[in-house]
PDB file of C-alpha atoms in Angstrom:
ATOM      1  CA  GLN A   1       8.361  64.965  43.326  1.00  0.00           C
ATOM      2  CA  VAL A   2       5.060  66.833  43.306  1.00  0.00           C
ATOM      3  CA  GLN A   3       4.994  70.203  41.564  1.00  0.00           C
ATOM      4  CA  LEU A   4       2.254  72.719  40.817  1.00  0.00           C
ATOM      5  CA  VAL A   5       2.887  75.634  38.479  1.00  0.00           C
ATOM      6  CA  GLU A   6       0.453  78.491  37.990  1.00  0.00           C
ATOM      7  CA  SER A   7       0.289  80.594  34.841  1.00  0.00           C
ATOM      8  CA  GLY A   8      -1.907  83.273  33.348  1.00  0.00           C
ATOM      9  CA  GLY A   9      -1.321  86.114  35.765  1.00  0.00           C
ATOM     10  CA  GLY A  10      -0.501  89.619  34.648  1.00  0.00           C
ATOM     11  CA  LEU A  11      -1.588  93.233  34.560  1.00  0.00           C
ATOM     12  CA  VAL A  12      -5.153  94.074  33.588  1.00  0.00           C
ATOM     13  CA  GLN A  13      -7.401  97.094  33.873  1.00  0.00           C
ATOM     14  CA  ALA A  14     -10.380  97.099  36.174  1.00  0.00           C
ATOM     15  CA  GLY A  15     -13.289  95.336  34.528  1.00  0.00           C
ATOM     16  CA  GLY A  16     -11.007  93.071  32.546  1.00  0.00           C
ATOM     17  CA  SER A  17     -10.499  89.318  32.675  1.00  0.00           C
ATOM     18  CA  LEU A  18      -7.734  86.819  33.264  1.00  0.00           C
ATOM     19  CA  ARG A  19      -7.638  83.047  33.227  1.00  0.00           C
ATOM     20  CA  LEU A  20      -5.275  81.263  35.563  1.00  0.00           C
ATOM     21  CA  SER A  21      -4.174  77.705  34.959  1.00  0.00           C
ATOM     22  CA  CYS A  22      -2.469  75.240  37.261  1.00  0.00           C
ATOM     23  CA  ALA A  23      -0.189  72.631  35.726  1.00  0.00           C
ATOM     24  CA  ALA A  24       0.721  69.557  37.706  1.00  0.00           C
ATOM     25  CA  SER A  25       3.595  67.124  37.480  1.00  0.00           C
ATOM     26  CA  GLY A  26       4.848  64.224  39.521  1.00  0.00           C
ATOM     27  CA  ARG A  27       1.468  62.625  40.140  1.00  0.00           C
ATOM     28  CA  THR A  28      -2.117  62.552  38.959  1.00  0.00           C
ATOM     29  CA  PHE A  29      -4.340  65.203  40.539  1.00  0.00           C
ATOM     30  CA  GLY A  30      -7.525  64.223  38.808  1.00  0.00           C
ATOM     31  CA  SER A  31      -9.022  62.734  41.952  1.00  0.00           C
ATOM     32  CA  LYS A  32      -7.982  65.179  44.678  1.00  0.00           C
ATOM     33  CA  PRO A  33      -9.633  68.370  45.972  1.00  0.00           C
ATOM     34  CA  MET A  34      -7.959  71.537  44.756  1.00  0.00           C
ATOM     35  CA  GLY A  35      -8.183  75.193  45.553  1.00  0.00           C
ATOM     36  CA  TRP A  36      -7.144  78.703  44.609  1.00  0.00           C
ATOM     37  CA  PHE A  37      -5.850  81.087  47.239  1.00  0.00           C
ATOM     38  CA  ARG A  38      -4.490  84.607  47.111  1.00  0.00           C
ATOM     39  CA  GLN A  39      -2.323  86.792  49.264  1.00  0.00           C
ATOM     40  CA  ALA A  40      -2.115  90.543  49.000  1.00  0.00           C
ATOM     41  CA  PRO A  41       0.727  92.542  50.575  1.00  0.00           C
ATOM     42  CA  GLY A  42       0.269  92.825  54.314  1.00  0.00           C
ATOM     43  CA  LYS A  43      -2.672  90.435  54.342  1.00  0.00           C
ATOM     44  CA  GLU A  44      -3.152  86.782  55.188  1.00  0.00           C
ATOM     45  CA  ARG A  45      -3.572  84.147  52.532  1.00  0.00           C
ATOM     46  CA  GLU A  46      -7.254  83.618  51.803  1.00  0.00           C
ATOM     47  CA  VAL A  47      -9.264  81.111  49.844  1.00  0.00           C
ATOM     48  CA  VAL A  48     -10.727  82.297  46.548  1.00  0.00           C
ATOM     49  CA  ALA A  49     -12.245  79.098  45.189  1.00  0.00           C
ATOM     50  CA  ALA A  50     -12.224  75.406  45.944  1.00  0.00           C
ATOM     51  CA  ILE A  51     -13.352  72.373  44.005  1.00  0.00           C
ATOM     52  CA  ASN A  52     -13.929  68.769  44.935  1.00  0.00           C
ATOM     53  CA  TRP A  53     -12.375  65.739  43.314  1.00  0.00           C
ATOM     54  CA  SER A  54     -14.856  65.468  40.465  1.00  0.00           C
ATOM     55  CA  GLY A  55     -15.443  69.158  39.839  1.00  0.00           C
ATOM     56  CA  GLY A  56     -19.089  68.737  40.760  1.00  0.00           C
ATOM     57  CA  THR A  57     -18.952  70.766  43.957  1.00  0.00           C
ATOM     58  CA  LYS A  58     -17.421  74.220  44.131  1.00  0.00           C
ATOM     59  CA  TYR A  59     -16.911  76.946  46.676  1.00  0.00           C
ATOM     60  CA  TYR A  60     -16.318  80.646  46.073  1.00  0.00           C
ATOM     61  CA  ALA A  61     -15.470  83.389  48.484  1.00  0.00           C
ATOM     62  CA  ASP A  62     -18.290  85.907  48.761  1.00  0.00           C
ATOM     63  CA  SER A  63     -16.116  88.618  47.290  1.00  0.00           C
ATOM     64  CA  VAL A  64     -15.694  86.756  43.986  1.00  0.00           C
ATOM     65  CA  LYS A  65     -19.054  85.027  43.561  1.00  0.00           C
ATOM     66  CA  GLY A  66     -20.559  85.672  40.172  1.00  0.00           C
ATOM     67  CA  ARG A  67     -17.238  86.890  38.759  1.00  0.00           C
ATOM     68  CA  PHE A  68     -14.813  83.980  39.201  1.00  0.00           C
ATOM     69  CA  THR A  69     -15.316  80.430  37.967  1.00  0.00           C
ATOM     70  CA  SER A  70     -13.178  77.421  38.779  1.00  0.00           C
ATOM     71  CA  SER A  71     -13.131  74.330  36.621  1.00  0.00           C
ATOM     72  CA  ARG A  72     -11.062  71.223  36.430  1.00  0.00           C
ATOM     73  CA  THR A  73      -9.904  68.860  33.731  1.00  0.00           C
ATOM     74  CA  ASN A  74      -7.866  65.734  33.976  1.00  0.00           C
ATOM     75  CA  GLY A  75      -4.331  65.603  32.838  1.00  0.00           C
ATOM     76  CA  LYS A  76      -1.645  68.204  32.896  1.00  0.00           C
ATOM     77  CA  ASN A  77      -3.723  71.227  33.921  1.00  0.00           C
ATOM     78  CA  PRO A  78      -6.070  69.993  36.563  1.00  0.00           C
ATOM     79  CA  VAL A  79      -7.692  73.284  37.571  1.00  0.00           C
ATOM     80  CA  ASP A  80      -8.356  76.699  36.029  1.00  0.00           C
ATOM     81  CA  LEU A  81      -9.689  79.942  37.449  1.00  0.00           C
ATOM     82  CA  GLN A  82     -11.558  82.281  35.130  1.00  0.00           C
ATOM     83  CA  MET A  83     -11.637  85.778  36.610  1.00  0.00           C
ATOM     84  CA  ASN A  84     -14.025  88.341  35.129  1.00  0.00           C
ATOM     85  CA  SER A  85     -14.926  91.895  36.091  1.00  0.00           C
ATOM     86  CA  LEU A  86     -11.675  92.244  37.958  1.00  0.00           C
ATOM     87  CA  LYS A  87     -11.312  94.941  40.592  1.00  0.00           C
ATOM     88  CA  PRO A  88      -8.209  96.642  41.996  1.00  0.00           C
ATOM     89  CA  GLU A  89      -8.821  94.872  45.298  1.00  0.00           C
ATOM     90  CA  ASN A  90      -8.280  91.561  43.505  1.00  0.00           C
ATOM     91  CA  THR A  91      -4.601  92.417  43.159  1.00  0.00           C
ATOM     92  CA  ALA A  92      -2.584  89.671  44.845  1.00  0.00           C
ATOM     93  CA  VAL A  93      -0.384  86.658  44.283  1.00  0.00           C
ATOM     94  CA  TYR A  94      -2.629  83.743  43.385  1.00  0.00           C
ATOM     95  CA  TYR A  95      -1.735  80.182  44.340  1.00  0.00           C
ATOM     96  CA  CYS A  96      -3.189  76.834  43.389  1.00  0.00           C
ATOM     97  CA  ALA A  97      -3.142  74.063  45.936  1.00  0.00           C
ATOM     98  CA  CYS A  98      -3.902  70.369  46.044  1.00  0.00           C
ATOM     99  CA  ALA A  99      -4.925  68.146  48.907  1.00  0.00           C
ATOM    100  CA  ALA A 100      -2.959  64.977  49.574  1.00  0.00           C
ATOM    101  CA  GLU A 101      -6.038  62.825  50.041  1.00  0.00           C
ATOM    102  CA  GLY A 102      -9.809  62.862  50.244  1.00  0.00           C
ATOM    103  CA  TYR A 103     -12.650  63.862  47.954  1.00  0.00           C
ATOM    104  CA  VAL A 104     -14.577  66.782  49.442  1.00  0.00           C
ATOM    105  CA  LEU A 105     -13.542  70.341  48.818  1.00  0.00           C
ATOM    106  CA  ARG A 106     -11.428  72.210  51.351  1.00  0.00           C
ATOM    107  CA  VAL A 107     -11.410  75.909  52.212  1.00  0.00           C
ATOM    108  CA  GLN A 108      -8.644  76.041  54.804  1.00  0.00           C
ATOM    109  CA  ALA A 109      -5.062  76.497  53.642  1.00  0.00           C
ATOM    110  CA  ARG A 110      -3.824  74.030  56.245  1.00  0.00           C
ATOM    111  CA  GLU A 111      -5.856  71.277  54.550  1.00  0.00           C
ATOM    112  CA  TYR A 112      -3.732  71.458  51.413  1.00  0.00           C
ATOM    113  CA  ALA A 113      -0.435  69.627  51.115  1.00  0.00           C
ATOM    114  CA  TYR A 114       0.916  70.900  47.798  1.00  0.00           C
ATOM    115  CA  TRP A 115       1.270  74.461  46.584  1.00  0.00           C
ATOM    116  CA  GLY A 116       2.410  76.259  43.490  1.00  0.00           C
ATOM    117  CA  GLN A 117       4.859  79.154  43.558  1.00  0.00           C
ATOM    118  CA  GLY A 118       2.141  81.695  42.799  1.00  0.00           C
ATOM    119  CA  THR A 119       1.365  84.047  39.946  1.00  0.00           C
ATOM    120  CA  GLN A 120       0.963  87.800  40.289  1.00  0.00           C
ATOM    121  CA  VAL A 121      -2.352  89.389  39.332  1.00  0.00           C
ATOM    122  CA  THR A 122      -2.396  93.172  39.226  1.00  0.00           C
ATOM    123  CA  VAL A 123      -5.582  95.092  38.487  1.00  0.00           C
ATOM    124  CA  SER A 124      -5.189  98.778  37.742  1.00  0.00           C
ATOM    125  CA  SER A 125      -7.925 101.309  38.336  1.00  0.00           C
TER     126      SER A 125
END
Protein backbone atom coordinates (compact mmCIF):
# COMPACT_ATOMS: atom_id res chain seq x y z
CA GLN A 1 0.00 0.00 0.00
CA VAL A 2 1.27 3.45 -0.93
CA GLN A 3 1.86 5.89 1.92
CA LEU A 4 3.27 9.41 2.10
CA VAL A 5 4.09 10.99 5.45
CA GLU A 6 5.04 14.63 5.87
CA SER A 7 7.15 15.94 8.73
CA GLY A 8 8.83 19.15 9.76
CA GLY A 9 5.83 21.38 10.35
CA GLY A 10 5.42 23.48 13.45
CA LEU A 11 5.14 26.97 14.88
CA VAL A 12 7.59 29.63 13.75
CA GLN A 13 7.76 33.40 13.94
CA ALA A 14 7.46 35.52 10.84
CA GLY A 15 10.77 35.65 9.03
CA GLY A 16 11.76 32.22 10.25
CA SER A 17 12.34 28.98 8.37
CA LEU A 18 11.05 25.43 8.30
CA ARG A 19 11.99 22.41 6.25
CA LEU A 20 9.31 19.91 5.35
CA SER A 21 10.13 16.37 4.35
CA CYS A 22 7.99 13.73 2.69
CA ALA A 23 8.71 10.09 3.46
CA ALA A 24 7.40 7.41 1.16
CA SER A 25 6.70 3.73 1.65
CA GLY A 26 5.12 0.99 -0.38
CA ARG A 27 6.80 1.85 -3.67
CA THR A 28 9.66 3.78 -5.20
CA PHE A 29 8.87 7.43 -5.94
CA GLY A 30 12.19 8.33 -7.43
CA SER A 31 10.80 8.51 -10.95
CA LYS A 32 7.42 10.19 -10.49
CA PRO A 33 6.42 13.87 -10.42
CA MET A 34 5.73 15.19 -6.94
CA GLY A 35 4.27 18.31 -5.47
CA TRP A 36 3.59 20.31 -2.33
CA PHE A 37 0.17 21.78 -1.70
CA ARG A 38 -1.33 23.71 1.17
CA GLN A 39 -4.78 24.43 2.49
CA ALA A 40 -5.63 27.22 4.88
CA PRO A 41 -8.91 27.30 6.82
CA GLY A 42 -11.78 28.33 4.59
CA LYS A 43 -9.65 28.22 1.46
CA GLU A 44 -9.15 25.76 -1.37
CA ARG A 45 -6.10 23.56 -1.60
CA GLU A 46 -3.44 25.26 -3.70
CA VAL A 47 -0.16 24.22 -5.22
CA VAL A 48 2.98 25.56 -3.57
CA ALA A 49 5.70 23.77 -5.51
CA ALA A 50 6.01 20.96 -8.01
CA ILE A 51 8.95 18.98 -9.30
CA ASN A 52 9.42 16.62 -12.20
CA TRP A 53 10.69 13.08 -12.05
CA SER A 54 14.38 13.95 -12.09
CA GLY A 55 14.25 17.12 -10.01
CA GLY A 56 15.53 19.11 -12.96
CA THR A 57 12.34 21.08 -13.55
CA LYS A 58 10.52 22.90 -10.78
CA TYR A 59 7.49 25.09 -10.38
CA TYR A 60 6.72 27.56 -7.60
CA ALA A 61 3.62 29.55 -6.90
CA ASP A 62 4.23 33.27 -7.34
CA SER A 63 3.60 33.88 -3.67
CA VAL A 64 6.53 31.69 -2.60
CA LYS A 65 9.08 32.29 -5.36
CA GLY A 66 12.46 33.23 -3.98
CA ARG A 67 11.56 31.99 -0.50
CA PHE A 68 10.67 28.30 -0.92
CA THR A 69 12.84 25.64 -2.53
CA SER A 70 11.82 22.10 -3.39
CA SER A 71 14.34 19.34 -3.88
CA ARG A 72 14.20 15.62 -4.28
CA THR A 73 16.39 12.69 -3.38
CA ASN A 74 15.91 9.04 -4.05
CA GLY A 75 15.02 6.65 -1.35
CA LYS A 76 12.90 7.08 1.69
CA ASN A 77 12.39 10.86 1.56
CA PRO A 78 11.78 11.67 -2.04
CA VAL A 79 10.98 15.38 -1.73
CA ASP A 80 11.71 18.24 0.66
CA LEU A 81 10.43 21.80 0.88
CA GLN A 82 12.70 24.43 2.38
CA MET A 83 10.65 27.44 3.47
CA ASN A 84 12.45 30.68 4.31
CA SER A 85 11.24 34.15 5.22
CA LEU A 86 7.92 32.74 6.32
CA LYS A 87 4.91 35.01 6.57
CA PRO A 88 1.71 34.68 8.60
CA GLU A 89 -0.20 34.13 5.37
CA ASN A 90 1.81 30.94 4.84
CA THR A 91 -0.06 29.36 7.74
CA ALA A 92 -1.78 26.22 6.45
CA VAL A 93 -1.71 22.45 6.40
CA TYR A 94 0.94 21.38 3.92
CA TYR A 95 0.60 18.18 1.91
CA CYS A 96 2.99 16.29 -0.31
CA ALA A 97 1.60 14.44 -3.29
CA CYS A 98 2.85 12.01 -5.88
CA ALA A 99 1.63 11.28 -9.37
CA ALA A 100 0.86 7.70 -10.35
CA GLU A 101 2.65 7.93 -13.68
CA GLY A 102 4.45 10.26 -16.05
CA TYR A 103 7.55 12.43 -15.90
CA VAL A 104 6.60 16.09 -16.26
CA LEU A 105 5.66 18.18 -13.28
CA ARG A 106 2.02 18.74 -12.38
CA VAL A 107 0.37 21.76 -10.78
CA GLN A 108 -3.22 20.56 -10.50
CA ALA A 109 -4.27 18.60 -7.43
CA ARG A 110 -6.41 16.29 -9.55
CA GLU A 111 -3.27 15.11 -11.36
CA TYR A 112 -1.88 13.53 -8.21
CA ALA A 113 -2.90 10.06 -7.08
CA TYR A 114 -1.24 9.78 -3.67
CA TRP A 115 -1.34 12.19 -0.77
CA GLY A 116 0.11 12.48 2.68
CA GLN A 117 -1.97 13.30 5.75
CA GLY A 118 -0.57 16.82 5.97
CA THR A 119 1.56 18.73 8.44
CA GLN A 120 0.53 21.97 10.12
CA VAL A 121 2.64 25.08 9.55
CA THR A 122 1.79 28.07 11.72
CA VAL A 123 3.57 31.39 11.30
CA SER A 124 3.03 33.94 14.03
CA SER A 125 3.34 37.66 13.47
